[in-house]
Coordinates of C-alpha atoms in Angstrom, one line a residue:
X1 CA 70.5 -64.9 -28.4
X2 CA 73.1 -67.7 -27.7
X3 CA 75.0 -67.1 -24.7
X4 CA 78.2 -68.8 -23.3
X5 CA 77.9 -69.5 -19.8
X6 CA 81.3 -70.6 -17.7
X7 CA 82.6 -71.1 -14.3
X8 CA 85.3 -71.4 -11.6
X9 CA 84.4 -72.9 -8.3
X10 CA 86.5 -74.7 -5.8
X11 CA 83.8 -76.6 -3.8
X12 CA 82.8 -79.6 -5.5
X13 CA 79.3 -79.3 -3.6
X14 CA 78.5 -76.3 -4.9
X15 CA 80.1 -77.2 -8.3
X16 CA 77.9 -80.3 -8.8
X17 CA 74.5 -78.2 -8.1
X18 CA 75.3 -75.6 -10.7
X19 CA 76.9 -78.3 -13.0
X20 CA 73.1 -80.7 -12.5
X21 CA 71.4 -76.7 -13.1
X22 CA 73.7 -76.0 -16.3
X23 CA 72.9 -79.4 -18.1
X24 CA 69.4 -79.0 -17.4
X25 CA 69.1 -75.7 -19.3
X26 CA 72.1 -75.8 -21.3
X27 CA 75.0 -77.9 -23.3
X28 CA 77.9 -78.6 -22.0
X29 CA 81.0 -78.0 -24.6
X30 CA 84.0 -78.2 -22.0
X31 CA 83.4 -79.7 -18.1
X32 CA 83.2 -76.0 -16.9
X33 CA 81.8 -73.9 -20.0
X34 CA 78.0 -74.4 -21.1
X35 CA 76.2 -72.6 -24.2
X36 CA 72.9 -72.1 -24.3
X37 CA 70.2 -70.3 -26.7
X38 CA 67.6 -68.4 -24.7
X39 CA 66.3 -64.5 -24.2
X40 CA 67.5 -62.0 -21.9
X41 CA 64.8 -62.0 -19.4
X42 CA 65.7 -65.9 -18.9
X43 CA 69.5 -65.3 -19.2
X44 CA 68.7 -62.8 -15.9
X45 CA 67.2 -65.4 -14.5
X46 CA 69.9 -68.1 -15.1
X47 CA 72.4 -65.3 -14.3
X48 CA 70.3 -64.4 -10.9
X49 CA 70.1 -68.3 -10.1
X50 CA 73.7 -68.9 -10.5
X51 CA 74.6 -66.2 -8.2
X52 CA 72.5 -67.6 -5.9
X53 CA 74.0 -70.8 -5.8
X54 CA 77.6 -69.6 -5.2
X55 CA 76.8 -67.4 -2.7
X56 CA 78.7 -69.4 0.0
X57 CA 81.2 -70.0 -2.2
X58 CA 84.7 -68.7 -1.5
X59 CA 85.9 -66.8 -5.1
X60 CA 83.4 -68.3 -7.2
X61 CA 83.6 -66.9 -10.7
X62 CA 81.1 -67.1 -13.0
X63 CA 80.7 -65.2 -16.3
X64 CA 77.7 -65.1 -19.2
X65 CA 78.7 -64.0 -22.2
X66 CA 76.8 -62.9 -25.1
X67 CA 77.6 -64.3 -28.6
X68 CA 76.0 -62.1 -31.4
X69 CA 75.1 -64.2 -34.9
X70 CA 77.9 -62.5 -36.8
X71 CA 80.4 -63.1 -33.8
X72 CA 78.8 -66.7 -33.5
X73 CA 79.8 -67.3 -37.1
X74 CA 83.6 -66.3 -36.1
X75 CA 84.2 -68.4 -33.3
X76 CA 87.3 -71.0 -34.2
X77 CA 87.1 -74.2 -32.4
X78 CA 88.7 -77.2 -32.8
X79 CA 87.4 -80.5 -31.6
X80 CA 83.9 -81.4 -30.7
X81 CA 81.7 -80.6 -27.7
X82 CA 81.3 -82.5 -25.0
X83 CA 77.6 -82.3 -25.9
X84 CA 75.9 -81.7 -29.1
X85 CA 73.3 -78.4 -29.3
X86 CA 69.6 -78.4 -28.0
X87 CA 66.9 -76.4 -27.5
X88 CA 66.5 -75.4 -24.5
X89 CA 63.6 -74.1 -22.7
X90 CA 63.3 -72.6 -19.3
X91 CA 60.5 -72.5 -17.3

């Protein structure tokens, strides 16, 4: 399933380690929103990961959200990614 990953975080320090760990599983289409293509038990684990990382973090926010082929097919965007899409794979 393709997933749209995003996030809000003041600290840059904590924002460049979950940036380096987004673009290593992920592409990037805006500086803080990635998408990636992956299954649900490694989505838990990016999710579980990313929580992680924040966890000092004062009001991080962080949201996956899932993006269904039909709903994928709807999405109106205009302009190109910051990154074109990859596979991906998660060990």
């Amino acid at each position: 399933m393709k997933y749209i990953i995003c996030y809000d975080i003041k600290e840059d320090r904590i924002r460049s380690r979950i940036v380096k760990y987004l673009e290593e599983r992920a592409f990037r289409i805006q500086f803080s929103v990635f998408s990636c293509q992956c299954s649900s038990i490694e989505i838990k684990k990016i999710w579980k990961d990313l929580k992680s990382k924040t966890k000092n973090a004062e009001n991080p926010l962080l949201m996956i959200i899932p993006v269904c082929k039909s709903c994928d097919k709807a999405i109106l965007m205009q302009g190109k990614p910051l990154e074109e899409d990859k596979t991906v794979l998660v060990i």
